[in-house]
Every structure is written in structure tokens, then in C-alpha cells.
Coordinates of C-alpha atoms and ligand atoms in Angstrom, one line a residue:
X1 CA 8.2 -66.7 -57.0
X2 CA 8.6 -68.3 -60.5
X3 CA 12.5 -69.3 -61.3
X4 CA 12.0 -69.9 -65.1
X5 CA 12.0 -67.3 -67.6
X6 CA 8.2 -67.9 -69.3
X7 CA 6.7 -65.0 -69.2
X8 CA 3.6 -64.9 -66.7
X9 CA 0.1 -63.1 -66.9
X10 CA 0.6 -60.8 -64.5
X11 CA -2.7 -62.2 -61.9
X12 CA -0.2 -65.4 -61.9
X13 CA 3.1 -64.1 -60.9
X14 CA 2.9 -65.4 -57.4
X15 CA 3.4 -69.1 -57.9
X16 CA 4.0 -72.2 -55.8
X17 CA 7.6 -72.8 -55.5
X18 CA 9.1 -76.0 -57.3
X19 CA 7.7 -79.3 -56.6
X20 CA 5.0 -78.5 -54.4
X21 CA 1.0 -78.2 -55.4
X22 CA -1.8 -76.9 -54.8
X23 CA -4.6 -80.3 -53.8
X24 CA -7.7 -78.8 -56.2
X25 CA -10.7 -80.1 -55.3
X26 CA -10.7 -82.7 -58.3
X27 CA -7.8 -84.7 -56.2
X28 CA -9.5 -83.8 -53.2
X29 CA -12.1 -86.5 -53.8
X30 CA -9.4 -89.0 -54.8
X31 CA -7.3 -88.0 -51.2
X32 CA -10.2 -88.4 -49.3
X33 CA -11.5 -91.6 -50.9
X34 CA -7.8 -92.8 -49.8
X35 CA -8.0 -91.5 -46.2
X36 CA -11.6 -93.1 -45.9
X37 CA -10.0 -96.5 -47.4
X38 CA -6.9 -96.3 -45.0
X39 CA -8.9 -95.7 -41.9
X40 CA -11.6 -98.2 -42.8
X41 CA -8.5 -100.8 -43.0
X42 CA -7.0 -99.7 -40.0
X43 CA -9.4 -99.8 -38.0
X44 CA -10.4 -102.9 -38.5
X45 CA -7.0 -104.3 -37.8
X46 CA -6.9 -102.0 -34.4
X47 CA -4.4 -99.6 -35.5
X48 CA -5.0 -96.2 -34.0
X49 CA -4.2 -92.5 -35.7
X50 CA -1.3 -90.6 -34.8
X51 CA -0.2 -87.0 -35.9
X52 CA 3.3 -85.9 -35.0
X53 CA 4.0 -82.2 -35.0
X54 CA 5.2 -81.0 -38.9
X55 CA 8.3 -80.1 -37.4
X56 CA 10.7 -81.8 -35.0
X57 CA 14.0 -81.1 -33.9
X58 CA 16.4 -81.9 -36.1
X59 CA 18.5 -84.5 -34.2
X60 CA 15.5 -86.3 -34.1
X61 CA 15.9 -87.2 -38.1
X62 CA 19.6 -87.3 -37.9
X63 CA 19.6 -89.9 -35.1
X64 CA 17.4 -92.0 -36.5
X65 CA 17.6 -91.8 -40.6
X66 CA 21.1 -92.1 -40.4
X67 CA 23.9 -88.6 -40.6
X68 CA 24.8 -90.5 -44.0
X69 CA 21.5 -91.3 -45.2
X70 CA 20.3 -89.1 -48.8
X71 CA 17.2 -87.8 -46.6
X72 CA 19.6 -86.0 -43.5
X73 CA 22.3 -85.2 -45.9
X74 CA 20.4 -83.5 -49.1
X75 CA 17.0 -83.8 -48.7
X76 CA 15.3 -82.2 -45.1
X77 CA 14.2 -78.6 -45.0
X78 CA 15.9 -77.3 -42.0
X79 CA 16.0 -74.1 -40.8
X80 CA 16.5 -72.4 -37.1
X81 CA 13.9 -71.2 -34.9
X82 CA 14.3 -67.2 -33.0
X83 CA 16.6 -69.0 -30.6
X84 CA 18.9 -70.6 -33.2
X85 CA 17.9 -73.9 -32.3
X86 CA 17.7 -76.4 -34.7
X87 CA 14.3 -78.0 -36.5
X88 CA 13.3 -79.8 -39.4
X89 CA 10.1 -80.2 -41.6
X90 CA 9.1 -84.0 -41.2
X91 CA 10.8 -85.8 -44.3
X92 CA 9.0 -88.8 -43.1
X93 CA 6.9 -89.7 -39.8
X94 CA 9.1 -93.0 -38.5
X95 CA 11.3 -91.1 -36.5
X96 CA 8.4 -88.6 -34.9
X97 CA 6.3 -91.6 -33.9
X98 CA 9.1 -93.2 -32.0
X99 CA 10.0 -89.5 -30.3
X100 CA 6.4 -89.8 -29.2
X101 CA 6.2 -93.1 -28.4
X102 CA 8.5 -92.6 -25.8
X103 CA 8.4 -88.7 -24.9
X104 CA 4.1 -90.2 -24.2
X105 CA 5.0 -93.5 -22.1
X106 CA 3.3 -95.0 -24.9
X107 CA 5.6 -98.1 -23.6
X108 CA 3.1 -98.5 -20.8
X109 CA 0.2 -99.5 -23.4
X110 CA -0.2 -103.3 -24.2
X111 CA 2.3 -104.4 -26.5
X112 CA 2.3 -104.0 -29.8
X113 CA 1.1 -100.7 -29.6
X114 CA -0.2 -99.9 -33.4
X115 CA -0.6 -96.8 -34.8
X116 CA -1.3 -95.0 -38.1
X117 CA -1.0 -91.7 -39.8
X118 CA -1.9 -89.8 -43.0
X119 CA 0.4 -86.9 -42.8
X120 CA 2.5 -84.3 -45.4
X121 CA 6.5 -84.9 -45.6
X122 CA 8.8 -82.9 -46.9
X123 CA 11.5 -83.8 -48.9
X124 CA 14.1 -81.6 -50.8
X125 CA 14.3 -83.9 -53.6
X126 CA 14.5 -83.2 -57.0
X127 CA 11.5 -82.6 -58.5
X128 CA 9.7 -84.6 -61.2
X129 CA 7.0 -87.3 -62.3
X130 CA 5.8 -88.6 -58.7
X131 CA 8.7 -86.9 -56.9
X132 CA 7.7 -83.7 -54.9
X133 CA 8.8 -81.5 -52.1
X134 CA 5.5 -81.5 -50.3
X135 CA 4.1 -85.4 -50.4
X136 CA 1.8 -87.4 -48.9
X137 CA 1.8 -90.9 -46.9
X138 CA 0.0 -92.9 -45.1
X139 CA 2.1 -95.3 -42.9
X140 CA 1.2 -97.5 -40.3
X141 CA 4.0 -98.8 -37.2
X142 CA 4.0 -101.8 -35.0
X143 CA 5.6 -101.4 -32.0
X144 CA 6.9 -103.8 -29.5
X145 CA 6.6 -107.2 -31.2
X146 CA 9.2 -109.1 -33.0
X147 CA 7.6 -111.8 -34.5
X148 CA 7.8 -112.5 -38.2
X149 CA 3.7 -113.3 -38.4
X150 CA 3.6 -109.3 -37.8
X151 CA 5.3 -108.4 -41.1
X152 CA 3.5 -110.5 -43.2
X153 CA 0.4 -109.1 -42.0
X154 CA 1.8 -105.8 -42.6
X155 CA 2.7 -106.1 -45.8
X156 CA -1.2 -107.7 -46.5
X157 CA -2.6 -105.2 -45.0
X158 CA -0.7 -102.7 -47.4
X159 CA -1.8 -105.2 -50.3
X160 CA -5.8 -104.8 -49.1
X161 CA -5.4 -101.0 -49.5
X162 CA -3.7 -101.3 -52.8
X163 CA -6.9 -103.8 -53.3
X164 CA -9.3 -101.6 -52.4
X165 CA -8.2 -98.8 -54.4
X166 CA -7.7 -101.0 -57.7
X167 CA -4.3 -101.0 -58.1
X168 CA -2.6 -104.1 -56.2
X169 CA -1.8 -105.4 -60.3
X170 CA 1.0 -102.5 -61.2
X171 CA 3.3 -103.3 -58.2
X172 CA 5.6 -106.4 -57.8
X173 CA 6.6 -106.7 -53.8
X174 CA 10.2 -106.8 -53.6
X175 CA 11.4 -108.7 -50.3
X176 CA 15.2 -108.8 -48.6
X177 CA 16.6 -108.7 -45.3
X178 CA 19.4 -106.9 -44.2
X179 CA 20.2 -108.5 -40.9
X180 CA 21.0 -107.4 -37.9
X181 CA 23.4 -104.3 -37.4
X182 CA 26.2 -106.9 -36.1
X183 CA 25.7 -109.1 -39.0
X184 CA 26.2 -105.8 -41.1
X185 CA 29.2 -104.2 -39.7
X186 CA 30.8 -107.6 -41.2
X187 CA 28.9 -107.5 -45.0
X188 CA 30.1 -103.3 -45.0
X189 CA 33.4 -103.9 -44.4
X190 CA 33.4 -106.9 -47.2
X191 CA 32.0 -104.3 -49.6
X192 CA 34.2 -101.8 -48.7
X193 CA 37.0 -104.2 -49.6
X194 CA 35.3 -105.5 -53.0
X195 CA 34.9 -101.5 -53.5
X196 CA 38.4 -100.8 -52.9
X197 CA 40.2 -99.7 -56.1
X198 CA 37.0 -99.1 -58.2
X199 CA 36.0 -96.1 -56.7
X200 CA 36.5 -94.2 -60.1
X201 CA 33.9 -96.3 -62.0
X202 CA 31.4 -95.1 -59.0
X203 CA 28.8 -92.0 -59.4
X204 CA 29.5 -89.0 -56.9
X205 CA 27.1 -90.2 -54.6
X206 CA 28.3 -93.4 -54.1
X207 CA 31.5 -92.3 -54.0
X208 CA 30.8 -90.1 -50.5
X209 CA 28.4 -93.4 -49.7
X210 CA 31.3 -96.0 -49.8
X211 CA 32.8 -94.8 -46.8
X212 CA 29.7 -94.2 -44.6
X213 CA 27.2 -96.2 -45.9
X214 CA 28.4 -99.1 -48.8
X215 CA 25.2 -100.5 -48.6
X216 CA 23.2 -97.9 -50.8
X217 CA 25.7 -98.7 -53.5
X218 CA 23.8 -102.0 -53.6
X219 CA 20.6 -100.0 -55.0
X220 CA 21.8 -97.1 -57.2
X221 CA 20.4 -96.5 -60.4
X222 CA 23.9 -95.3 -62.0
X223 CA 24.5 -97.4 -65.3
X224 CA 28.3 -98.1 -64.0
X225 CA 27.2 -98.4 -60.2
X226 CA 24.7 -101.0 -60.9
X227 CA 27.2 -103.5 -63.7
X228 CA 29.4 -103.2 -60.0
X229 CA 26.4 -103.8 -57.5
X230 CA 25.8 -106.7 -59.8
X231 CA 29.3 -108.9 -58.9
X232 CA 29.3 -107.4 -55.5
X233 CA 29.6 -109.9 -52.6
X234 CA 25.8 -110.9 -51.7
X235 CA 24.4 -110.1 -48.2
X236 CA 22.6 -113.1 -48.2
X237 CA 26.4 -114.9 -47.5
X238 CA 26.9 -112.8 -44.6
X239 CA 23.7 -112.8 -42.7
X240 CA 23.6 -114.2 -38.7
X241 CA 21.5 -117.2 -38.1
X242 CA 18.1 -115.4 -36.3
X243 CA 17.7 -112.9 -39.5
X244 CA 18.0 -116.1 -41.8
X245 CA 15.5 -117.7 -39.5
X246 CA 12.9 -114.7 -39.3
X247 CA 13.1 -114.3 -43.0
X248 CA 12.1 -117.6 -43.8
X249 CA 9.3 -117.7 -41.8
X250 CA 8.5 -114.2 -43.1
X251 CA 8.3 -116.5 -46.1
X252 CA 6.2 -118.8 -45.1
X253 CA 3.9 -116.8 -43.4
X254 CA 3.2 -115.0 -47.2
X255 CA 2.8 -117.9 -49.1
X256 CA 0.6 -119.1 -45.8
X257 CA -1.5 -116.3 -47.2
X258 CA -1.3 -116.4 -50.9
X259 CA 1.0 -112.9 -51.0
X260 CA 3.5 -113.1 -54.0
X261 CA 6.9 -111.8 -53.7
X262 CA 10.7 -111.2 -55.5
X263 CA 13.4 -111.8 -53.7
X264 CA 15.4 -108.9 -54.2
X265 CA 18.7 -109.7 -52.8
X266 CA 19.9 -105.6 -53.5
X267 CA 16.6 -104.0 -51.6
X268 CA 18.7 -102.2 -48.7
X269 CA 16.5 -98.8 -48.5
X270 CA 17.0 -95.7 -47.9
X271 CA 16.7 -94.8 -44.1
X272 CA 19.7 -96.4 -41.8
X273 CA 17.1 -97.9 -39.3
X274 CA 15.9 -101.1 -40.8
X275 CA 17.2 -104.3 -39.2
X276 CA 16.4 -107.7 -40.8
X277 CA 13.0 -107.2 -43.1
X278 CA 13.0 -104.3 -45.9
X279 CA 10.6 -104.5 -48.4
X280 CA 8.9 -102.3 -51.3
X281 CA 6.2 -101.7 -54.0
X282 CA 7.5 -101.1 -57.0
X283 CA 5.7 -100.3 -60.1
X284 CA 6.2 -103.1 -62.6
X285 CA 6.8 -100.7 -65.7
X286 CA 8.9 -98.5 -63.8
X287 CA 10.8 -100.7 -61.3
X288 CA 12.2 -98.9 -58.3
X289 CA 11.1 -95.0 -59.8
X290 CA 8.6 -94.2 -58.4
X291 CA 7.8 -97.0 -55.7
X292 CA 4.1 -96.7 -53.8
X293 CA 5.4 -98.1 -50.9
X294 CA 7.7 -99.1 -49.0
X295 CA 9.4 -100.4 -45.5
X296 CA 10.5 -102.2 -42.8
X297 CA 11.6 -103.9 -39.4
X298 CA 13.3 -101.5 -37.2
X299 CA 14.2 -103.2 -34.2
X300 CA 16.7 -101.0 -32.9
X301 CA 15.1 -97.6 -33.3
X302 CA 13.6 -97.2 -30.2
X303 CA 16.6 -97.9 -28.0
X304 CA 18.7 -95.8 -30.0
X305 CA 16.5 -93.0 -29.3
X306 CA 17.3 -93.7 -25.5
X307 CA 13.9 -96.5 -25.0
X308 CA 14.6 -100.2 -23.9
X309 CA 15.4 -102.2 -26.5
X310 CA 11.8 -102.6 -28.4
X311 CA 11.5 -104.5 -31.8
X312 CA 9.1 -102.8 -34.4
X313 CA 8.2 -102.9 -38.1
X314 CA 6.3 -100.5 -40.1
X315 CA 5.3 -99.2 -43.7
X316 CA 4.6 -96.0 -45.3
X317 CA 2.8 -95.5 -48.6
X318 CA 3.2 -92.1 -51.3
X319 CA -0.5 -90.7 -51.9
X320 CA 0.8 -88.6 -54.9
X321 CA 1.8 -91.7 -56.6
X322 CA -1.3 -93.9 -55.8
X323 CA -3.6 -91.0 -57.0
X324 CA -1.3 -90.9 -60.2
X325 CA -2.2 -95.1 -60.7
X326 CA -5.8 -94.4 -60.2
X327 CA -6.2 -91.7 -63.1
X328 CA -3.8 -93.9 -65.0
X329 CA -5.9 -96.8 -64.8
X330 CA -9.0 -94.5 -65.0
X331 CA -10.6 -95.8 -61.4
X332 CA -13.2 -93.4 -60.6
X333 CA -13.6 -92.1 -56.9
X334 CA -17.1 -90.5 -55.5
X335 CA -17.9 -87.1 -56.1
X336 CA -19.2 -85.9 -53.3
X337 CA -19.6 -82.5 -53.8
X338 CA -22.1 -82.9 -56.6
X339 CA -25.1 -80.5 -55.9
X340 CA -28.5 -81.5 -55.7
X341 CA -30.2 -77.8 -55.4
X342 CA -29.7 -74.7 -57.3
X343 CA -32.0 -72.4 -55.5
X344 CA -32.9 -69.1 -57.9
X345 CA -34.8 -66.1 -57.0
X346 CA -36.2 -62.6 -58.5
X347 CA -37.1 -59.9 -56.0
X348 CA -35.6 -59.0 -52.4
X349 CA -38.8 -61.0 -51.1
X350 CA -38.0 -63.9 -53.0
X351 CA -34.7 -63.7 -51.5
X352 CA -36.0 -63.5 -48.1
X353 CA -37.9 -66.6 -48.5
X354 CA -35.0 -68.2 -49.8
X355 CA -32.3 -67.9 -47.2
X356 CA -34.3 -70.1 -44.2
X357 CA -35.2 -72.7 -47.5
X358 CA -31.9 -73.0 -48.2
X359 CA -30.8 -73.7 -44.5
X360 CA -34.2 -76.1 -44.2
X361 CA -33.2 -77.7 -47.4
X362 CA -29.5 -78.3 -46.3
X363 CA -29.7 -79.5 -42.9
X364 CA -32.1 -81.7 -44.7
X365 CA -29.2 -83.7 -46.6
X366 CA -30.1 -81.7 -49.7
X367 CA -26.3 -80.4 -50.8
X368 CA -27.7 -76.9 -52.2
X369 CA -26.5 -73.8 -53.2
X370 CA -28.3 -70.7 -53.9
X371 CA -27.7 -67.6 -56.6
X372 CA -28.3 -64.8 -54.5
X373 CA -26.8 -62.0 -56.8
X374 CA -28.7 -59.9 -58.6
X375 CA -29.7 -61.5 -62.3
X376 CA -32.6 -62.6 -64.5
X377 CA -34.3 -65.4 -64.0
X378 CA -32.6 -67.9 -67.1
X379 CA -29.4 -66.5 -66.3
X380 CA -29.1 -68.3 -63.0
X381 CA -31.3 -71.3 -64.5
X382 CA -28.3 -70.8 -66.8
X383 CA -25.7 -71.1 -64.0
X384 CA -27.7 -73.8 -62.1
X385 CA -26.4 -76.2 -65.5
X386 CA -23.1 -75.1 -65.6
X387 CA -23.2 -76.2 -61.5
X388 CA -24.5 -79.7 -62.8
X389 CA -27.5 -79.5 -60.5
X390 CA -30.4 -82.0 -61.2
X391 CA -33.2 -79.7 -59.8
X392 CA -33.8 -75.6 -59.3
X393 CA -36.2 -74.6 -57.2
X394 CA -37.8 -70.8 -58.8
X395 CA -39.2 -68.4 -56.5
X396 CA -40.0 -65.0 -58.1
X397 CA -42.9 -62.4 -57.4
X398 CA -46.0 -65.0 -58.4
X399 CA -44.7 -67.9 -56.4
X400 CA -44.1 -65.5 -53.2
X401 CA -47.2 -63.8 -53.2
X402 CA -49.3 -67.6 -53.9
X403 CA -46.2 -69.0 -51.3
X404 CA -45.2 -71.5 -53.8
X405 CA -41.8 -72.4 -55.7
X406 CA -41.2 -74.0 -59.0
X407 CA -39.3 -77.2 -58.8
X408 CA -37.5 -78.0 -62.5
X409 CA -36.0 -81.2 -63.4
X410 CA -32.9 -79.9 -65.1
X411 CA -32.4 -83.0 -67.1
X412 CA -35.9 -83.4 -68.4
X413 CA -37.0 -80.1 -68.3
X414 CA -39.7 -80.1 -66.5
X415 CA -41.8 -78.6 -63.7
X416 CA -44.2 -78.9 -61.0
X417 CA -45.5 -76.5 -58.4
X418 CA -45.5 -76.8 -55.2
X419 CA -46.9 -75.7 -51.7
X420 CA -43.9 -73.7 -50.0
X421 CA -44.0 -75.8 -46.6
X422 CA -43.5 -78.6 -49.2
X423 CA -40.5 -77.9 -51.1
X424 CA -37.9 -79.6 -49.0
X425 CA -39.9 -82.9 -49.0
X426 CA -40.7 -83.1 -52.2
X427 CA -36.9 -82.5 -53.0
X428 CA -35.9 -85.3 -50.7
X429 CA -38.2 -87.6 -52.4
X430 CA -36.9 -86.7 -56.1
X431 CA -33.5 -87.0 -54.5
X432 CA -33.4 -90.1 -52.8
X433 CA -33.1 -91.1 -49.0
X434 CA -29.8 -92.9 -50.1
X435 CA -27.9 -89.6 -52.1
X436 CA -28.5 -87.4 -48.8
X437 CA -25.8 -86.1 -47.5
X438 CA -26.5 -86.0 -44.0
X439 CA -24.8 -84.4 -40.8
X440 CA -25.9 -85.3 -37.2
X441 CA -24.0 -83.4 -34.9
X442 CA -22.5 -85.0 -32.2
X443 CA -22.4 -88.1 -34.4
X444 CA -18.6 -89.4 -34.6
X445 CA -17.7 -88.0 -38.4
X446 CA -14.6 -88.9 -40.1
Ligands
LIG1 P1 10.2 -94.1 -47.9 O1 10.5 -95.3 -48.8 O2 11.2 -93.0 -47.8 O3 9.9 -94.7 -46.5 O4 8.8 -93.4 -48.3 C1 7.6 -94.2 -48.4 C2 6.9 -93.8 -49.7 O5 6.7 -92.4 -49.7 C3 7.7 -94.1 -51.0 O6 7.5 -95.4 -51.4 C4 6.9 -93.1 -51.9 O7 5.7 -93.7 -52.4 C5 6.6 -91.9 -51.1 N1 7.6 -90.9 -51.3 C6 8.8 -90.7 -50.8 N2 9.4 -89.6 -51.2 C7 8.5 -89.0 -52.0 C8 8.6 -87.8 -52.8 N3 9.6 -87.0 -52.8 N4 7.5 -87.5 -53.5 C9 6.4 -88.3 -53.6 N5 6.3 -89.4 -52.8 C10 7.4 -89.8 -52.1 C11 9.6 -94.0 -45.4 O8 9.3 -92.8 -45.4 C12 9.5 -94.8 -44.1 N6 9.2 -93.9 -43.0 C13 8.5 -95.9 -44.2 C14 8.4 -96.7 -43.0 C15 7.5 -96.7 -42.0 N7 9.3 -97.6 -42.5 C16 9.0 -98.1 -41.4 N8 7.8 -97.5 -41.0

């Protein structure tokens, strides 16, 4: 129900609640021209889909976001089942694809074992421009492979969907590495230290993140926070030897292949289960607000969730906000729901004649929809231009008794008659081979 005091029309006053929304099927075409794009890419690179359940246990999040992180302490809807256990609606998909990665023995695959999703998340987050509670991602994870080449084709192949959907020029990619968890342990407790004694210049947040998490104090967007994040001891002096190493030829594997990048020595993320390489999209108006994309190596994830020690890296992208870019930018999508038939009819014979037309005409590729109320003739030539159709095929009285049907040109206005056992032919000829939108069953559809 509503929670502000506007006064609804009454056949409104069941709405969504705050920050989620309804996909109409204007964004529909934009989501689906994504999906198609990400799959297309994915494929290619051998990545294969993955869907985790929408809700997990909730340890499974805690464990592996972090107890301290903003997502597990503020953010996860979490509620317990009829037997008091415990779950959580996916705030991201990270942590579900590891559960299943091992709960599936997908350790016994060949190594890396790649995988992709396009899933909803839910975060309680506040709501506002490109923030919801209900948000899409696409994400794609690498698992089992530590080398640095793997990153940096990562991170391209996040730059050829951004490509392919026309807005790679509104993000910068901002690179850092945090190190391993040893290397760390040592920079925390040096911030803690540099910290100590300014705690009351600090927001609320990173007051309570000082003690578990000093870090995020690095990236907060508090006026005071950031003056202190800005003299703070730099990570880059603390880092061990093999993180320094992997980053540089992280490096040099991008500028192998012509990727640009800012060093961004604050980028520390949000989740607690990055090791060594964290990077993000952010949008070059609006810095880190609103970031398309973002992520990272992982390498300790999957032990800590009781695997073998396995290195991984992986990515995860916010639909919402890429759809938001396109309109921006005014990128235009296919409309595939465009009709290409409006079928109108007089008379219950008419109508008879109709119904196995219509069925002929769509299994033809002929997208088509028929008016099979009652109502004049012009009033559903009438409706056939407000549904944008470019041709109506008439059948009244005349044309069923001589078993012919009028095909109109809606643009041009004009009409031809034609044998019945000829309709759908003629219509696929006007129409184009190439605009059909064709279904073979047992065909692989995606
Ligand atoms: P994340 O940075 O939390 O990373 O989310 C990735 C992207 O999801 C963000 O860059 C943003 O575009 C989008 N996003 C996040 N929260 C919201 C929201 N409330 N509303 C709209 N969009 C949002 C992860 O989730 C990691 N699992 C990424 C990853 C995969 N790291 C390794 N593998």
C-alpha cells in the first residue's frame, strides 16, 4: 500500500511498494535486447547460464559478504520460513553461485569453470535515481584460475557489452587492488591507528565501520569522511609482493589490449570477499552514484565456504542503470512486438472464417491480431491504426459469400482483393520474408 499522503484514484490504491517497478512492456524490449546482447557475448567466450534459487539461506550472504558489510547489515530482506529458519532474498548472486558451485561438484568440471546469470536482486537500499529494491544484473564468474590475463579479459568482455549497447563513452574504469587478506589485516590496523582520535569528524556509518571494516571509510561519500580518506595512509604502501605483481600485469595485459583505466587508489568495494583486483564503471558525470558495473578477484571465497582453496574473479552489471544510459543517450532497441495484421470482421460467419486465418496467418510469421468483438466495420479499421498495423485484412458478408478478404495498406490507403486460400501469401509477400517473426518448434529459442 501507498505510504505518502497524495490522495489516490481509488482503481490505484493498491500500489507497488517503494523502490520496486513494474517492467512495462516499453522496457521490456530494452531488457530483452540486453539479455540477447549478454548471451550473445557469453557465449562466444564459453561462459554458461546459471540461475541460483531467489532465496538462500541467510548465512550464505553473511559468510561471504561480510557480517560488517552495508549489504548483511542494512540492506538484505530477510525473513523466517514456517520452521523459523533463516533465509534471505538474493542481494546479489556471488555468494549463491559459489553455494552451488560446490553443493553441484561443479569442482569436478575443467577448470575455470565459467558461468553467467541475468537474475533480480534485492536490496533494501534507499530508494532513488538508479537505486531500487528490486534490480537487475547480469554478472559473469570465473572460477578456478588465478591468472591476471583472466581479469583483463573480464573486464573487456564487460567493455564489449557496454559496446554493444552504445554506452562504453559515459563510464571511466576505475582499477585498485586490495591485496591479499594477510597484506590487509596490516593496512586495517594502520587505519585504525590514523583513525584513532578523529572518530568525531566521521559520519555514523563509518563510525560503526572503523572498528569492523576501516576500509569502506576509504570510499564514503561524506564531505568530512572523504577530506580524512584523502590524507589517510595509502594501501598501495602496504601491499605484499604477489598482489603488486598480479596488478601490474593486470596492467599490462589492458594496455596489451587498448582498455583505458584510473587508478583509483580508494576503490575498496562493497562486499568483504575481494582479494587483490576490485574494479568499477562509474559514470563520468556522476562518479561513483550510480556505477553500471562493478567487481572483482575473490580468491578466497570458495574455501571460506568450506571448498579447497580456489582462486576466482567475476563482475556484475545493474540493468536498471544501463537501460537508464540508453534512453539518456536516446539508443533505440527493436520493437518486436510491432503487429503486422489487424484482422477485422462483420458477421458470426466472418468470424468463423477468421479464427483458422488468424492461426494460418500466425504460424506463418505474420505477428497478427484480430478484433473479434462486436463493432462496425471503421471502428475496428479505427482500432487497427491506433494498434500501428501496416495492413487489415476485411472480411464481412460479400467477401464470405465470394470467399475473399480485403487486404488494406493502412499507410497508403489502399486495397486489393484477394482469393481467401491466398490471403496469407500475399501478406507474407507485402511483409517481407526478413520481418517474419518465425517460431519452429523444437528449434533451440532463446
Ligand atoms: P555490486 O557492485 O554490489 O557488485 O553490484 C553490481 C552492480 O549492480 C552495481 O554496479 C549497480 O550497477 C547494480 N546495483 C547494485 N545495487 C543496486 C540497486 N539497489 N539498484 C540498482 N542497481 C544496483 C555485486 O553485486 C557483485 N556480486 C559483483 C561481482 C560478481 N563481483 C564478483 N563477481
Amino acid at each position: 500500500m501507498p505510504d505518502d499522503k497524495v490522495k489516490i484514484p481509488k482503481n490505484q490504491q493498491f500500489q507497488t511498494p517503494k523502490g520496486v517497478h513494474d517492467i512495462l512492456p516499453e522496457d521490456h524490449d530494452y531488457f530483452t535486447y540486453i539479455k540477447k546482447v549478454v548471451r550473445h557475448r557469453a557465449r562466444q567466450a564459453g561462459f554458461r547460464r546459471i540461475s541460483t534459487p531467489m532465496f538462500e539461506f541467510t548465512d550464505v550472504f553473511k559468510r561471504s559478504i561480510g557480517e560488517a558489510s552495508d549489504i548483511v547489515t542494512k540492506e538484505m530482506y530477510t525473513f523466517p520460513d514456517q520452521k523459523g529458519r533463516s533465509l534471505t532474498l538474493k542481494p546479489e548472486s556471488t555468494a549463491g553461485v559459489v553455494r552451488s558451485y560446490l553443493q553441484n561438484n561443479l569442482n569436478q568440471w575443467p577448470q575455470p569453470v565459467l558461468l553467467y546469470y541475468i537474475e533480480p536482486h534485492f536490496r533494501y537500499d534507499r530508494p532513488q535515481k538508479g537505486r531500487y529494491r528490486q534490480f537487475w544484473q547480469f554478472g559473469f564468474e570465473i572460477i578456478g584460475e588465478t591468472d591476471p590475463a583472466l581479469d583483463a579479459q573480464l573486464i573487456q568482455l564487460a567493455m564489449k557489452i557496454y559496446e554493444d549497447l552504445g554506452i562504453n563513452d559515459f563510464f571511466s574504469l576505475q582499477l585498485n587492488t586490495i591485496g591479499t587478506p594477510e597484506s590487509r589485516k596490516k593496512y586495517m590496523q594502520v587505519l585504525q591507528d590514523y583513525y584513532a582520535g578523529k572518530e568525531r569528524s566521521l559520519c555514523e556509518d563509518c563510525k560503526y565501520r572503523l572498528d569492523k571494516n576501516p576500509m569502506r571509510l576509504l570510499d564514503c561519500k561524506a564531505e568530512d569522511c572523504q577530506i580524512l580518506a584523502s590524507l589517510a595512509p595509502k594501501m598501495t604502501d602496504y601491499l605484499d609482493k604477489e598482489s603488486v605483481e598480479h596488478y601490474a600485469e593486470l596492467k599490462g595485459y589492458l594496455d596489451e589490449i587498448g582498455i583505458e583505466y584510473t587508478e583509483n587508489a580508494k576503490l575498496v568495494r562493497g562486499l568483504d570477499y575481494y582479494t587483490k583486483t576490485v574494479f568499477e564503471f562509474w559514470d563520468k558525470t556522476e562518479g561513483a552514484q550510480n556505477a553500471i558495473g562493478g567487481g572483482g578477484r575473490y580468491d578466497g571465497l570458495v574455501e571460506l565456504m568450506g571448498g579447497q582453496p580456489t582462486p576466482a574473479v567475476g563482475f556484475a552489471a545493474g540493468m536498471e542503470r544501463i537501460i537508464a544510459n540508453m534512453k539518456r543517450e536516446k539508443i533505440r532497441v527493436p520493437k518486436k512486438d510491432e503487429l503486422h495484421v489487424f484482422v477485422a470482421q462483420l458477421g458470426i460467419e466472418a468470424k468463423k472464417k477468421c479464427l483458422p486465418l488468424i492461426d494460418e496467418m500466425r504460424d506463418a510469421g505474420l505477428k497478427t491480431m484480430g478484433a473479434l468483438g462486436k463493432g462496425a466495420i471503421n471502428i475496428q479499421l479505427k482500432l487497427a491504426d491506433k494498434f500501428k498495423a501496416p495492413y487489415a485484412v476485411l472480411i464481412g458478408i460479400t467477401e464470405v459469400r465470394e470467399r475473399t478478404a480485403i487486404i488494406r495498406d493502412m499507410k497508403r490507403g489502399v486495397q486489393e482483393k484477394v482469393n481467401f486460400d491466398q490471403i496469407t501469401d500475399r501478406l507474407l509477400e507485402l511483409i517481407g520474408e526478413e520481418n517474419l517473426d518465425k517460431y519452429h518448434p523444437g528449434e533451440l529459442l532463446y
